[in-house]
XYZ file of C-alpha atoms in Angstrom:
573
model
C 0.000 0.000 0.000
C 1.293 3.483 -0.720
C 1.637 6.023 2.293
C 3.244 6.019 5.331
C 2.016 3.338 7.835
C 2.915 5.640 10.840
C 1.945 9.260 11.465
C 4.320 11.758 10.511
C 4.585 13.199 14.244
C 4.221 11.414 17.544
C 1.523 12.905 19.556
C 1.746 14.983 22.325
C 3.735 17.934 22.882
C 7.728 18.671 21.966
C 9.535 20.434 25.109
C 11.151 23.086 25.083
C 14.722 22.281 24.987
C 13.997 21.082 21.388
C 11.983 23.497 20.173
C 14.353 26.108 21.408
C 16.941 23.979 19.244
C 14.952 22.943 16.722
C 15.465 19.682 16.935
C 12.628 16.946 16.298
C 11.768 15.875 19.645
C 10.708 11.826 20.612
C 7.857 13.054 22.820
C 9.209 10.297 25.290
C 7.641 10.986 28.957
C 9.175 11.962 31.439
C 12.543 12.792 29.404
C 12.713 13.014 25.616
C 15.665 11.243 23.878
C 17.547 14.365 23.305
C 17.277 15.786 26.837
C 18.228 12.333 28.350
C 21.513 12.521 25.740
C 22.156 15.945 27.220
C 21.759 14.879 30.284
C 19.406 18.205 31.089
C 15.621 18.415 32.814
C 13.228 17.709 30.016
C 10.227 20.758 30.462
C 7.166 20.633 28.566
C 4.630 23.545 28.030
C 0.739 21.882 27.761
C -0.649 25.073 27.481
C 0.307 26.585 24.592
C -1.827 27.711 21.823
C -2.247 26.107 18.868
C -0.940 26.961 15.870
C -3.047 28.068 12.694
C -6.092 29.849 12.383
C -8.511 30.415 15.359
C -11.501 27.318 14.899
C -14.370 29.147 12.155
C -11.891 32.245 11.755
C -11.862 30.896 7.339
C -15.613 31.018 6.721
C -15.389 34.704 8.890
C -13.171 35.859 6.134
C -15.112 34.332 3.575
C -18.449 35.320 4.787
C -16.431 39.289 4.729
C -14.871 38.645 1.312
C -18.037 37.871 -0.083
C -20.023 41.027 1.822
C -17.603 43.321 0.264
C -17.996 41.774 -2.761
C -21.487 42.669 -2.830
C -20.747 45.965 -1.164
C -19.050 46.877 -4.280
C -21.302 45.701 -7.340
C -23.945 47.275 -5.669
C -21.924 50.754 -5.379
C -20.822 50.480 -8.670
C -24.759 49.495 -10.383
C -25.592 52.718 -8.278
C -22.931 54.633 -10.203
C -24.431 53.197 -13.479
C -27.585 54.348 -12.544
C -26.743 57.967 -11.493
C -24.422 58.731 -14.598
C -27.207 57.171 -17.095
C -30.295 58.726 -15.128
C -29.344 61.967 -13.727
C -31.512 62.763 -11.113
C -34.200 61.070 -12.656
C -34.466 57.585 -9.934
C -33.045 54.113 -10.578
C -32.061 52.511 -13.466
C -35.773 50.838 -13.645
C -37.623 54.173 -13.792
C -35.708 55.420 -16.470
C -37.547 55.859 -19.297
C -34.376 55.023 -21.962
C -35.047 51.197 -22.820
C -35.306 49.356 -26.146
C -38.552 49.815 -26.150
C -38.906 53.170 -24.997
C -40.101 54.325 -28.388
C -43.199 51.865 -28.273
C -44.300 53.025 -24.627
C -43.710 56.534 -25.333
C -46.910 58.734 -25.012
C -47.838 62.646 -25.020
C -48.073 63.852 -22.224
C -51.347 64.583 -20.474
C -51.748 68.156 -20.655
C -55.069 68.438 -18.415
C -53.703 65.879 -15.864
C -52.413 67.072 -12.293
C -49.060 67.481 -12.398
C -47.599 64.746 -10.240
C -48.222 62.462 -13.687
C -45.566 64.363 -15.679
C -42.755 66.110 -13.373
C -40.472 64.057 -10.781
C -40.434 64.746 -7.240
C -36.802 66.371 -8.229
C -37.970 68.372 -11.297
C -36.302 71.278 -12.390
C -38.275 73.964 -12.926
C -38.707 75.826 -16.528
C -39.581 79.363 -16.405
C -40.941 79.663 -20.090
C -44.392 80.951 -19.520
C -46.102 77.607 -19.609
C -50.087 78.074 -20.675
C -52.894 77.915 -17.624
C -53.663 74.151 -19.282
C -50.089 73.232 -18.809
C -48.624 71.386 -16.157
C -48.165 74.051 -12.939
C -43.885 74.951 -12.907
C -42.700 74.485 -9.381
C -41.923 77.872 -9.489
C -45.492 79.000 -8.995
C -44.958 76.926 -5.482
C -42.722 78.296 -3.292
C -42.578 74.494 -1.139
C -41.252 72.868 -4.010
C -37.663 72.838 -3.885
C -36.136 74.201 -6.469
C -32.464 72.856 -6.838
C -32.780 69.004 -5.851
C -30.208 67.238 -3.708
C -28.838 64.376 -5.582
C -26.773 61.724 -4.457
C -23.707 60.994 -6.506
C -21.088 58.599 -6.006
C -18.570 60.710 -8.294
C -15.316 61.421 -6.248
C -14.809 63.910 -3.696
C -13.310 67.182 -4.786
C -11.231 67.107 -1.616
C -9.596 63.997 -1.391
C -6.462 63.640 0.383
C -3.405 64.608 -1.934
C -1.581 61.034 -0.893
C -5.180 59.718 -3.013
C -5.010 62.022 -5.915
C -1.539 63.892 -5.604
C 0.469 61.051 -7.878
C -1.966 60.672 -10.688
C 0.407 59.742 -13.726
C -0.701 60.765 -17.063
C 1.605 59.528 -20.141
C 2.914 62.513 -22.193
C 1.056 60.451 -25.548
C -1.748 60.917 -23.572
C -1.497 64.235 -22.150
C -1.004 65.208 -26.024
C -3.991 63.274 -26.968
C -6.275 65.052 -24.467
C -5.068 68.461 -25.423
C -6.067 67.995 -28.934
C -9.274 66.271 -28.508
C -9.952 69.437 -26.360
C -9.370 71.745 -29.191
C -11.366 69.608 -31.342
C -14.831 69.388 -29.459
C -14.694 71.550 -26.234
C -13.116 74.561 -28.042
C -15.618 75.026 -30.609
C -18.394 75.318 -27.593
C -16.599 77.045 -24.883
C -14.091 79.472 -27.556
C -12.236 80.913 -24.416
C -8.681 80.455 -25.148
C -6.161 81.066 -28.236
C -4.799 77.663 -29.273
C -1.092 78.840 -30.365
C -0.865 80.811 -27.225
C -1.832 77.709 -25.012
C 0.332 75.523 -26.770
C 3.501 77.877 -25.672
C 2.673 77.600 -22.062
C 1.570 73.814 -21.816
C 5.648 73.236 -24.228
C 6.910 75.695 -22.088
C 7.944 73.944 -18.480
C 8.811 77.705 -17.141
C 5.679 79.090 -18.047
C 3.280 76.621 -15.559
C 2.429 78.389 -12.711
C 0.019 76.988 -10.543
C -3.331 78.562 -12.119
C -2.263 77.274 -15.555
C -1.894 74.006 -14.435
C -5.699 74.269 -12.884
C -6.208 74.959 -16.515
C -4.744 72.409 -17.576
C -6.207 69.649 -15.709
C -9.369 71.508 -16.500
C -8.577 70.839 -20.020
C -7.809 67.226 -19.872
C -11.099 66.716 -17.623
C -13.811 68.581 -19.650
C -12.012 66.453 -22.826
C -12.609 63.072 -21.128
C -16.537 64.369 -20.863
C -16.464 64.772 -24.886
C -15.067 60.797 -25.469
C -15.349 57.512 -24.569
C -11.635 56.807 -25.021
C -11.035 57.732 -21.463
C -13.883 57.247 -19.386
C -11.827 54.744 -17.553
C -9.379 58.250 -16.381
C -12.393 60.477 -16.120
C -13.137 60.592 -12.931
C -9.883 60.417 -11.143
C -8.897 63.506 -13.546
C -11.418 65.400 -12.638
C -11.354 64.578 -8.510
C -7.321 65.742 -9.375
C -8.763 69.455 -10.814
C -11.302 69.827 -8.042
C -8.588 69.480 -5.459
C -6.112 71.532 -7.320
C -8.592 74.141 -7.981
C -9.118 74.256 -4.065
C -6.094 74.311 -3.261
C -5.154 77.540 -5.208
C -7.994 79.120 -3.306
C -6.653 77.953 -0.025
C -3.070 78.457 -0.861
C -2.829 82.110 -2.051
C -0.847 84.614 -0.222
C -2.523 87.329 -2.006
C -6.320 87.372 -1.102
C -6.227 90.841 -4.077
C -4.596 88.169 -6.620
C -6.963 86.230 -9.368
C -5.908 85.012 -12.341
C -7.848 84.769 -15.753
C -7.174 80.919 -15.518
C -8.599 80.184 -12.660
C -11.751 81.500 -13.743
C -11.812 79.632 -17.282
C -10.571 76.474 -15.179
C -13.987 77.017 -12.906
C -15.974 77.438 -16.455
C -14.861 74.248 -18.121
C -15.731 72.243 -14.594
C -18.374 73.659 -14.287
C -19.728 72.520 -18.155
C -18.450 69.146 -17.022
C -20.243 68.931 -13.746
C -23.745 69.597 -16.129
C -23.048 66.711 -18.113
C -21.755 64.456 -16.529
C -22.264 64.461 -12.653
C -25.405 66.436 -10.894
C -27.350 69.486 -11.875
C -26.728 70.530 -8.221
C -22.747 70.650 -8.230
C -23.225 72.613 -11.745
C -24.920 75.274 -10.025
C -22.615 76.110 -7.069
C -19.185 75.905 -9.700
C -21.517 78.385 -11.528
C -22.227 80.539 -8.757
C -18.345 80.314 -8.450
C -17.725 80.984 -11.939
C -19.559 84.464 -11.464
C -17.787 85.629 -8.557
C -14.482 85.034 -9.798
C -15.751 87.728 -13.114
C -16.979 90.108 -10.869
C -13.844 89.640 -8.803
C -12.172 90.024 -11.619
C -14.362 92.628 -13.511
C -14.559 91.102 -16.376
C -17.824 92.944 -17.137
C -15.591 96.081 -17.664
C -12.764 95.531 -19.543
C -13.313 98.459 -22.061
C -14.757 100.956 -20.645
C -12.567 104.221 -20.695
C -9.352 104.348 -18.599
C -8.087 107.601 -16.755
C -5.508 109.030 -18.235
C -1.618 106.833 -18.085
C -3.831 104.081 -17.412
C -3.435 101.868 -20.547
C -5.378 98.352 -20.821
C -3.010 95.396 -19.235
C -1.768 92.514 -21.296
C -1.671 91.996 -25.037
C -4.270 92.435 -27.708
C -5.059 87.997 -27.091
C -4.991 88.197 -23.519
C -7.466 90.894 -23.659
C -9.395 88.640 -25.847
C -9.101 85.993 -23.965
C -10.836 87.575 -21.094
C -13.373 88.943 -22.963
C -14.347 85.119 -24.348
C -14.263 84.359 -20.500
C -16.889 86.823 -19.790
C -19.064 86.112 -22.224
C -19.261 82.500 -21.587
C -19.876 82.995 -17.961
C -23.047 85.788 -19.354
C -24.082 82.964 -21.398
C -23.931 80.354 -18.981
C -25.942 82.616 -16.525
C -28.983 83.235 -19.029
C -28.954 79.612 -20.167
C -29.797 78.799 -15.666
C -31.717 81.675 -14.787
C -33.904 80.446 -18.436
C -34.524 76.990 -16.891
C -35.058 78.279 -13.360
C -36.749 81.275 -13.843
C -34.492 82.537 -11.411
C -32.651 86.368 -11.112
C -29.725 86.576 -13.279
C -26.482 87.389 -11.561
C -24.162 89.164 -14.098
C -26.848 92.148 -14.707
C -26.434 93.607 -19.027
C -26.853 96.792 -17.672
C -23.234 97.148 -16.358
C -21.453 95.483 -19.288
C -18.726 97.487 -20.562
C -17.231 94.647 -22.530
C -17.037 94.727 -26.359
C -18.069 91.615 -28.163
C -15.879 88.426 -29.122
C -13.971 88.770 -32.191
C -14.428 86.417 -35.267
C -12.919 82.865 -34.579
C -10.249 83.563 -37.386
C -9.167 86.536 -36.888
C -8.754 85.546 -32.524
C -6.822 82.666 -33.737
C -4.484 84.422 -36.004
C -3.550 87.091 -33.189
C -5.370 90.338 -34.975
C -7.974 91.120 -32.676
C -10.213 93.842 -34.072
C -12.216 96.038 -31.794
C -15.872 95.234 -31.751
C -19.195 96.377 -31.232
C -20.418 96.568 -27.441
C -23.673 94.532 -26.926
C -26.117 97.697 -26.476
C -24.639 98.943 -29.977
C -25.431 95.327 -31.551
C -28.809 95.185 -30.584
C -29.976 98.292 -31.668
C -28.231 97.896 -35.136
C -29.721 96.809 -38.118
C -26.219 96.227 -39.929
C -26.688 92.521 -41.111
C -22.937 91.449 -40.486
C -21.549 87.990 -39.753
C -20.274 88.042 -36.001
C -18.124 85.322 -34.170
C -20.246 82.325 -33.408
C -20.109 82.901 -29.665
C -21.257 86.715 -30.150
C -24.272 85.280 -32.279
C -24.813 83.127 -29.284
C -24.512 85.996 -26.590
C -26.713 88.080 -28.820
C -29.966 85.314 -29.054
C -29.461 84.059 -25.492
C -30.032 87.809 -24.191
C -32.895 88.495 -26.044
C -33.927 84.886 -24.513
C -33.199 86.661 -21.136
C -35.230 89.707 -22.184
C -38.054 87.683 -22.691
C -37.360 86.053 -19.122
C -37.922 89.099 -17.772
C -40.953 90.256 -20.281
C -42.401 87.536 -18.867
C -41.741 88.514 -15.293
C -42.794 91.960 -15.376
C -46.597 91.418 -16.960
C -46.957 88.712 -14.310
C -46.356 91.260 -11.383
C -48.513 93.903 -13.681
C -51.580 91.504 -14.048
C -51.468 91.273 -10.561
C -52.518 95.254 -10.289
C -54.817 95.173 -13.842
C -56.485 92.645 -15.964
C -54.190 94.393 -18.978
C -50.451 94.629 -18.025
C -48.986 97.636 -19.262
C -47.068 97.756 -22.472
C -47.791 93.853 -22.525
C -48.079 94.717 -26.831
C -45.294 97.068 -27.125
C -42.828 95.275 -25.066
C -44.021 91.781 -26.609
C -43.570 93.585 -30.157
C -39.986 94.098 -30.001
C -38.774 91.451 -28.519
C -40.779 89.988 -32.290
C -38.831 92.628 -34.206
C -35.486 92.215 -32.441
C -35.415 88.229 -32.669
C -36.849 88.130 -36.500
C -33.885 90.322 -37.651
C -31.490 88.036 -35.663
C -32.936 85.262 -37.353
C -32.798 86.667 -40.844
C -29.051 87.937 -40.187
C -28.237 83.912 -38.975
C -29.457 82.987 -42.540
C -27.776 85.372 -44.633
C -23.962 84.833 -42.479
C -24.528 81.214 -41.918
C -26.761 79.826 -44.495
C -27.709 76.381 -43.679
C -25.197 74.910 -46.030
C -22.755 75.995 -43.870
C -24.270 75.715 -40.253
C -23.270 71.691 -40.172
C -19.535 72.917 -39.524
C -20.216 74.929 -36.282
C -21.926 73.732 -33.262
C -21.823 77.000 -31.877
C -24.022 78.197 -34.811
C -25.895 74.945 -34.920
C -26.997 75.891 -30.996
C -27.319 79.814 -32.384
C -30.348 78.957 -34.167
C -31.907 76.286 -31.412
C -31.272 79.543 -29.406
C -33.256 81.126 -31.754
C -36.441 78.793 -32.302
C -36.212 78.417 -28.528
C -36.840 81.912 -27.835
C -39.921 82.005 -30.966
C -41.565 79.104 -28.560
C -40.880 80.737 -24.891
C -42.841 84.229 -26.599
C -45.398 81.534 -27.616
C -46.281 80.561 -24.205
C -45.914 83.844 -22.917
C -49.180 84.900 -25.454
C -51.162 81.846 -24.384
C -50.227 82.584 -20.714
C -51.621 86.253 -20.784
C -53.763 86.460 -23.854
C -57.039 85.518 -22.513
C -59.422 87.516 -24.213
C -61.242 86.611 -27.608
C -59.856 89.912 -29.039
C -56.116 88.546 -28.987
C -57.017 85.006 -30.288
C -56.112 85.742 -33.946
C -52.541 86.731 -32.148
C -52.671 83.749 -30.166
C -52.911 81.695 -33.364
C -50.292 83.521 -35.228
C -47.838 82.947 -32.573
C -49.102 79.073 -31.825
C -47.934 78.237 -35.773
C -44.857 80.177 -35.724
C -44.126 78.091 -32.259
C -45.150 74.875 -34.625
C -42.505 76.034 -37.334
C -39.711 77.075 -34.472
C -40.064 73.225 -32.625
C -39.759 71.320 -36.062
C -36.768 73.444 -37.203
C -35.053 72.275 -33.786
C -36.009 68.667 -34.763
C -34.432 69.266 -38.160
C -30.939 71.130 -36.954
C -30.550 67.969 -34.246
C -30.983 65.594 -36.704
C -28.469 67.972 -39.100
C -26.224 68.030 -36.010
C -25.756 63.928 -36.368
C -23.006 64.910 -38.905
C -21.178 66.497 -36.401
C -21.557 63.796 -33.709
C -23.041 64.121 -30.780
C -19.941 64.037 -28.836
C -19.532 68.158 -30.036
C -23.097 69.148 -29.247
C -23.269 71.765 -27.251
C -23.819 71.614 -22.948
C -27.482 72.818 -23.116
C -28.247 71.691 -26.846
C -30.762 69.428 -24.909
C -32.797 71.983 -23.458
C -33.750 73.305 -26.665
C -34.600 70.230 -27.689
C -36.968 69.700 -24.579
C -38.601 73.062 -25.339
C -38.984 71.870 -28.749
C -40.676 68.050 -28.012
C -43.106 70.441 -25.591
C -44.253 72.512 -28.189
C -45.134 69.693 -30.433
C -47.108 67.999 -27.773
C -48.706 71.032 -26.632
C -49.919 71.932 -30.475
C -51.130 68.070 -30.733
C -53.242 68.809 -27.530
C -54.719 72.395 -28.168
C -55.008 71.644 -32.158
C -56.284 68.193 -32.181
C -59.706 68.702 -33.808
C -58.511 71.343 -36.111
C -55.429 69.598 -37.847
C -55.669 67.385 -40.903
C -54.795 63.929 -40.485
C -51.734 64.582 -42.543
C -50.309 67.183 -40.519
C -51.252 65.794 -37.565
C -49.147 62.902 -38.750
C -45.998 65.298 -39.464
C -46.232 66.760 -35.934
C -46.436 63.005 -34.313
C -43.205 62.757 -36.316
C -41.180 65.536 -35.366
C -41.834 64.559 -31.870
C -40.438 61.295 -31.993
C -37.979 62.530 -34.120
C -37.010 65.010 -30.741
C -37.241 61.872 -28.518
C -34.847 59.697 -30.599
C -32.637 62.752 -30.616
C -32.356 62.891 -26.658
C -31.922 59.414 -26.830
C -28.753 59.296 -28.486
C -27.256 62.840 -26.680
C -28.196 60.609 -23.003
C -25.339 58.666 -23.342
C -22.890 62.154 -23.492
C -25.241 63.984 -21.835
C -26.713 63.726 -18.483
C -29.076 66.777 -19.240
C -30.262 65.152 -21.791
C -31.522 61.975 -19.741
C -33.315 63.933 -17.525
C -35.201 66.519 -20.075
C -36.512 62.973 -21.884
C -37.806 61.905 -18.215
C -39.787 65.262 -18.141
C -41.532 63.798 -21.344
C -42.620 60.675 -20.398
């Protein structure tokens, strides 16, 4: 038989003397063989613990290993579920599934309004009609800015975390570029051969321009797939950088232009791709840091010896910064309803520049904003002045709005309701006409900025639609009220057809907010299917039905780059 026919050891205990020697002890009683050789007192120790693991101590550690486990797949399904749903509930409310299309209704327009909005909703200030759902801004106990949850990583992480992120110079490069190539065209703020000196240049990176350019690298990951697997440990490395420049500086008079453009790009970031909550408090950052800075007033006139500071493209630069951070405060105060913080009254800042002409280092003077609204002159301006331009008369109307509801409340006619309404018409129909004759739409496909100009636009047509059907309640106005509801039609079915024209581009260069338009859009179509349902022909009843779903595929597709976009196409279910 194979194996031994004795045990390997003799049972009992070895004494001491051996193990101290390590010798292999007899176990003879009362003296071992070794001892009685040595001629020395044999002592054994009956009490000592055993070797090994404690009895039941293995399945502990399994039964741990296997609660961790679980610990961790369900962390990381909730991380699925709050980057794919955005504030919208778990991963089986959301209303993007392969059959989403199928289940996907109008929405109720008579119904109360716990049927359509969330719990969390986000309020829309666009002069919704008395039929609509109620906006939780006619309730002052409806929160307004939801808490949400997110499992992203702490901006404040220790540095012995975050401090020795490495970052391969091929992909460093990589990054750079694909930040020129899709966040650049949508957030124009800084002059690519001028960058490219400092980021080449190691004795040129001071500690706000390497905020800006971790800011970079972060707000690139949000535009690409490539490296989502980097994305957030990037971006917990900017947050804590960012912070620490704050925290760190000697000076408390001393701001820098790129710490403020480093705040901007985070803060498009946060919007897409964590909560709509963090967005807003980096924004509310982002406009302290330009008043700080007054970057509101950069050419107004100087005393006398008191000549502009920095070059012709660093002035440029900061004017870009400004009006980003104007357009990104419109764009929140639009969706909230809420007072705007940067106030056009006080701007003393001329107008970006065309693209070409910033990029080549010949920086023209332009127009101021006052100048450019009042003007007729149909002359092409930079993409992100186009944008400035429709986003404040978007803003105008915000407040249009606001100003005959406090009037109503003192009359049944608010006071230059007609007048007022009337030029907003005048002032938005010549912006629209100057969009087509500068940008015809042959040549709109290779600019997102001017692709998101003209939902700007259409936008703005449907928000002074509601505001008619909101306050027009008389039988004397209907004919207005009509007007207005087709022109709304037209404006929602042109933003179907520039999202569908902005496939071409990819969705990965749409613009932050492109899916707000396209909300705004989707609710005007449902809203004329409700209120025109016995008046349409079954034709163009069938061409509305269309463009809607049209607008619903469209969010679909921007949800996976796009958390606003998730979150506007739970609104429409």
């Amino acid at each position: 038989m194979y194996g031994r026919a004795e045990p390997r050891q003799q049972p009992g205990y070895a004494c001491e003397e051996c193990r101290k020697k390590k010798l292999r002890c007899d176990r003879q009683r009362p003296q071992c063989g070794a001892c009685a050789n040595a001629q020395i007192p044999c002592e054994v120790n009956d009490r000592r613990v055993p070797r090994g693991p404690k009895k039941g101590s293995i399945c502990a550690l399994r039964s741990r290993i296997v609660a961790l486990e679980r610990r961790l797949s369900t962390s990381q399904s909730e991380d699925n579920a709050t980057t794919d749903a955005h504030e919208a509930g778990s991963s089986e409310d959301s209303p993007v599934k392969e059959n989403a299309m199928a289940s996907f209704h109008l929405p109720d327009w008579d119904a109360p309004q716990q049927e359509h909005l969330p719990n969390t909703s986000i309020p829309l200030s666009w002069g919704v009609p008395e039929t609509a759902p109620q906006s939780p801004l006619l309730f002052p106990d409806l929160s307004v800015l939801p808490a949400i949850s997110t499992s992203y990583p702490s901006p404040k992480q220790s540095p012995t975390s975050i401090g020795d992120i490495f970052i391969a110079d091929l992909v460093k490069a990589d990054l750079t570029q694909l930040y020129f190539d899709r966040v650049h065209p949508v957030v124009p703020i800084l002059n690519k051969p001028k960058t490219f000196k400092w980021i080449n240049d190691g004795n040129s990176m001071s500690e706000p321009r390497q905020c800006l350019q971790y800011a970079m690298w972060t707000s690139a990951t949000a535009f690409s797939s490539q490296f989502s697997g980097i994305q957030e440990t990037i971006y917990a490395k900017t947050r804590f950088l960012l912070d620490q420049l704050d925290l760190n500086g000697n000076d408390s008079l001393a701001c820098h232009i790129e710490h403020v453009q480093s705040w901007i790009l985070i803060t498009y970031y946060e919007f897409a791709k964590t909560n709509y909550r963090r967005g807003w408090l980096s924004a509310g950052r982002v406009f302290r840091l330009v008043q700080f800075l007054k970057l509101y007033d950069l050419d107004s006139p100087k005393p006398l010896g008191l000549n502009s500071e920095g070059d012709s493209i660093s002035m440029e630069e900061k004017r870009r910064t400004f009006w980003v951070a104007y357009c990104l405060d419109r764009f929140m105060s639009v969706i909230e309803g809420a007072p705007m913080t940067l106030s056009e009254e006080v701007v003393y800042t001329r107008l970006p520049c065309l693209d070409t002409d910033f990029e080549r280092g010949l920086v023209p003077q332009e127009s101021f904003l006052a100048e450019t609204m009042s003007s007729a002159d149909m002359r092409p301006y930079a993409p992100l002045a186009e944008c400035v331009i429709l986003v404040t008369i978007c803003s105008r109307a915000l407040s249009h709005r606001q100003i005959c509801t406090i009037e109503t409340l003192y009359s049944s006619i608010p006071l230059d309701f007609s007048s007022r309404h009337d030029w907003l018409d005048g002032m938005l129909t010549r912006r629209i006409n100057n969009l087509q004759i500068n940008y015809p739409s042959m040549s709109v496909a290779d600019n997102p900025m001017i692709v998101f100009s003209y939902m700007v636009a259409h936008s703005t047509v449907i928000y002074l639609c509601r505001i008619i059907e909101t306050l027009s309640r008389n039988d004397q106005n209907q004919s207005l009220v009509w007007e207005f509801q087709e022109r709304g039609l037209w404006a929602a079915q042109e933003i179907v057809r520039l999202a569908k024209e902005h496939e071409n581009l990819g969705y990965f260069k749409a613009h932050t907010f492109m899916p707000l338009t396209i909300y705004l859009g989707a609710s005007r179509l449902a809203r004329h299917l409700e209120v025109r349902k016995g008046e349409m022909e079954t034709s163009e009843a069938e061409d509305v039905e269309t463009s809607l779903r049209a607008s619903v595929e469209a969010l679909q597709k921007l949800q996976s780059v796009n958390s606003l976009a998730t979150y506007y196409l739970h609104l429409l279910q």
